[in-house]
Amino acid sequence: MTNERSIPASTADERTMLEGWLDFHRQTLAWKCEGLSDEQLRSAAVEPSDLSLLGLVRHMADVERSWFRRVLTGEDAQPIYWSAEDPDKFRLTEADTWQETQATWQAEIDTARRNAARFGLDDISEGKHRRTGERYNLRWLYTHMIEEYARHNGHADLIRERIDGATGD
């Protein structure tokens, strides 16, 4: 595995810092998936869990979509992978591929960046969270997304080590 992640400058302004750490964690998840076959990316962490690297990336594609489309801009963007039967998007079929999943995830990241660029850190979202009905400022969304990626990158570390022994922060 190569490690081509960018750590934000230690003296950056708040927005640059938040965006930088979010990108760092996005890059970390991509790094954990790097160089693996679709079969390896489908490998579950440990029974009975369905958690896999491919499932984590699918989950994060829907998380990006939910926060930066539905909540931030109020767009009526339907879930990509989410279903009532699989709310975490971790169940996979043979038809699920890294190529499709990565392209979808990257498209959601690109849209998230474009949508966020239209808002200031203190601006309140145009949409509401589907469960709580709350609105959020962009600062909260960035902080939450950093936390979401950091938590799942911990899972990705363990899954990757189980697959081929590769470790790294």
Coordinates of C-alpha atoms in Angstrom, one line a residue:
M1 CA 0.0 0.0 0.0
T2 CA 1.2 3.5 -0.8
N3 CA 0.3 6.3 1.5
E4 CA -0.5 9.4 -0.6
R5 CA -2.6 11.3 1.9
S6 CA -2.4 15.1 2.5
I7 CA -2.3 16.3 6.1
P8 CA -3.7 19.8 6.5
A9 CA -1.3 22.6 7.4
S10 CA -1.0 23.0 11.2
T11 CA -1.7 26.7 10.9
A12 CA -4.6 26.6 8.3
D13 CA -7.8 28.6 8.8
E14 CA -10.8 26.7 10.2
R15 CA -12.5 25.8 6.9
T16 CA -9.3 24.7 5.3
M17 CA -8.5 22.6 8.3
L18 CA -12.0 20.9 8.4
E19 CA -12.0 20.3 4.6
G20 CA -8.4 19.0 4.8
W21 CA -9.1 16.5 7.6
L22 CA -12.2 15.3 5.8
D23 CA -10.2 14.7 2.7
F24 CA -7.4 13.0 4.7
H25 CA -10.0 10.5 6.0
R26 CA -11.5 10.0 2.6
Q27 CA -8.0 9.3 1.2
T28 CA -7.4 6.9 4.1
L29 CA -10.4 4.8 3.3
A30 CA -9.3 4.7 -0.4
W31 CA -5.8 3.7 0.7
K32 CA -7.1 0.8 2.8
C33 CA -8.9 -0.5 -0.3
E34 CA -5.9 0.0 -2.6
G35 CA -4.5 -3.0 -4.5
L36 CA -7.2 -5.5 -3.5
S37 CA -9.3 -7.7 -5.7
D38 CA -13.1 -7.5 -5.6
E39 CA -13.1 -10.8 -3.8
Q40 CA -10.8 -9.4 -1.1
L41 CA -12.8 -6.2 -0.8
R42 CA -15.9 -8.4 -0.2
S43 CA -14.2 -10.3 2.7
A44 CA -16.2 -9.9 5.9
A45 CA -14.4 -8.7 9.0
V46 CA -15.4 -11.6 11.2
E47 CA -18.5 -13.8 11.4
P48 CA -21.3 -13.1 11.8
S49 CA -20.7 -9.6 10.6
D50 CA -21.2 -8.6 6.9
L51 CA -18.8 -5.7 7.4
S52 CA -16.3 -5.5 4.5
L53 CA -14.2 -2.8 2.9
L54 CA -16.5 -2.7 -0.1
G55 CA -19.5 -2.4 2.2
L56 CA -17.8 0.4 4.1
V57 CA -17.2 2.4 0.9
R58 CA -20.8 1.8 -0.2
H59 CA -21.9 3.0 3.3
M60 CA -19.8 6.2 3.0
A61 CA -21.2 6.9 -0.5
D62 CA -24.7 7.0 1.0
V63 CA -23.5 9.0 4.0
E64 CA -21.9 11.6 1.7
R65 CA -25.1 11.7 -0.3
S66 CA -27.3 12.0 2.8
W67 CA -25.5 14.8 4.5
F68 CA -24.3 16.9 1.6
R69 CA -27.3 16.5 -0.7
R70 CA -30.4 15.8 1.4
V71 CA -29.5 17.7 4.5
L72 CA -27.2 20.5 3.3
T73 CA -29.0 21.5 0.1
G74 CA -32.4 19.9 0.7
E75 CA -32.1 17.9 -2.5
D76 CA -34.5 14.9 -2.8
A77 CA -31.7 12.5 -3.5
Q78 CA -32.7 8.9 -3.0
P79 CA -30.3 6.5 -1.3
I80 CA -28.0 4.6 -3.5
Y81 CA -27.4 1.4 -1.6
W82 CA -29.5 1.8 1.6
S83 CA -32.6 -0.4 2.0
A84 CA -34.9 -1.3 4.9
E85 CA -33.4 -4.8 4.8
D86 CA -29.8 -3.5 4.8
P87 CA -29.7 -0.1 6.4
D88 CA -25.9 -0.1 6.7
K89 CA -25.2 -1.2 3.1
F90 CA -22.9 -3.9 4.2
R91 CA -24.5 -6.9 2.4
L92 CA -23.0 -7.6 -1.0
T93 CA -23.7 -9.7 -4.0
E94 CA -21.4 -11.0 -6.7
A95 CA -22.7 -8.2 -8.9
D96 CA -21.2 -5.5 -6.6
T97 CA -17.8 -4.3 -7.9
W98 CA -15.1 -2.0 -6.7
Q99 CA -15.1 -0.2 -10.0
E100 CA -18.8 0.8 -9.7
T101 CA -18.7 1.4 -6.0
Q102 CA -15.5 3.6 -6.2
A103 CA -16.9 5.6 -9.1
T104 CA -20.2 6.2 -7.2
W105 CA -18.4 7.1 -4.0
Q106 CA -16.1 9.6 -5.8
A107 CA -19.0 11.1 -7.6
E108 CA -20.7 11.7 -4.2
I109 CA -17.5 13.2 -2.8
D110 CA -17.3 15.6 -5.8
T111 CA -20.9 16.6 -5.4
A112 CA -20.3 17.1 -1.6
R113 CA -17.4 19.4 -2.3
R114 CA -19.4 21.5 -4.8
N115 CA -22.4 21.7 -2.5
A116 CA -20.3 22.7 0.5
A117 CA -18.6 25.4 -1.5
R118 CA -21.9 27.3 -1.7
F119 CA -22.2 27.5 2.1
G120 CA -20.3 29.3 4.9
L121 CA -19.4 27.4 8.0
D122 CA -22.2 29.0 10.0
D123 CA -24.8 28.7 7.3
I124 CA -27.7 26.5 8.2
S125 CA -28.7 23.6 6.0
E126 CA -31.6 23.9 3.6
G127 CA -32.8 20.4 4.4
K128 CA -33.4 18.5 7.6
H129 CA -32.2 15.2 8.9
R130 CA -34.7 12.6 8.0
R131 CA -34.9 11.1 11.5
T132 CA -34.5 14.1 13.8
G133 CA -35.9 16.9 11.6
E134 CA -32.9 19.1 12.7
R135 CA -31.0 21.5 10.5
Y136 CA -27.2 21.8 10.8
N137 CA -24.5 24.3 10.0
L138 CA -21.7 23.3 7.7
R139 CA -19.2 23.2 10.5
W140 CA -21.3 20.5 12.3
L141 CA -21.5 18.5 9.0
Y142 CA -17.8 18.6 8.5
T143 CA -17.1 17.6 12.1
H144 CA -19.6 14.8 11.9
M145 CA -18.2 13.5 8.6
I146 CA -14.6 13.5 10.0
E147 CA -15.9 11.5 12.9
E148 CA -17.8 9.1 10.7
Y149 CA -14.8 8.4 8.4
A150 CA -12.4 8.2 11.4
R151 CA -14.6 5.5 13.1
H152 CA -15.0 3.5 9.9
N153 CA -11.3 3.9 9.0
G154 CA -10.6 2.1 12.3
H155 CA -12.8 -0.8 11.0
A156 CA -11.0 -0.6 7.7
D157 CA -7.6 -1.0 9.4
L158 CA -8.6 -4.2 11.1
I159 CA -10.3 -5.6 7.9
R160 CA -7.2 -4.8 5.8
E161 CA -4.9 -6.4 8.3
R162 CA -7.0 -9.5 8.3
I163 CA -7.0 -9.7 4.5
D164 CA -3.2 -9.4 3.8
G165 CA -1.5 -8.3 7.0
A166 CA -1.0 -4.7 5.8
T167 CA -1.1 -2.1 8.6
G168 CA -0.6 1.6 8.9
D169 CA -2.3 4.6 10.3

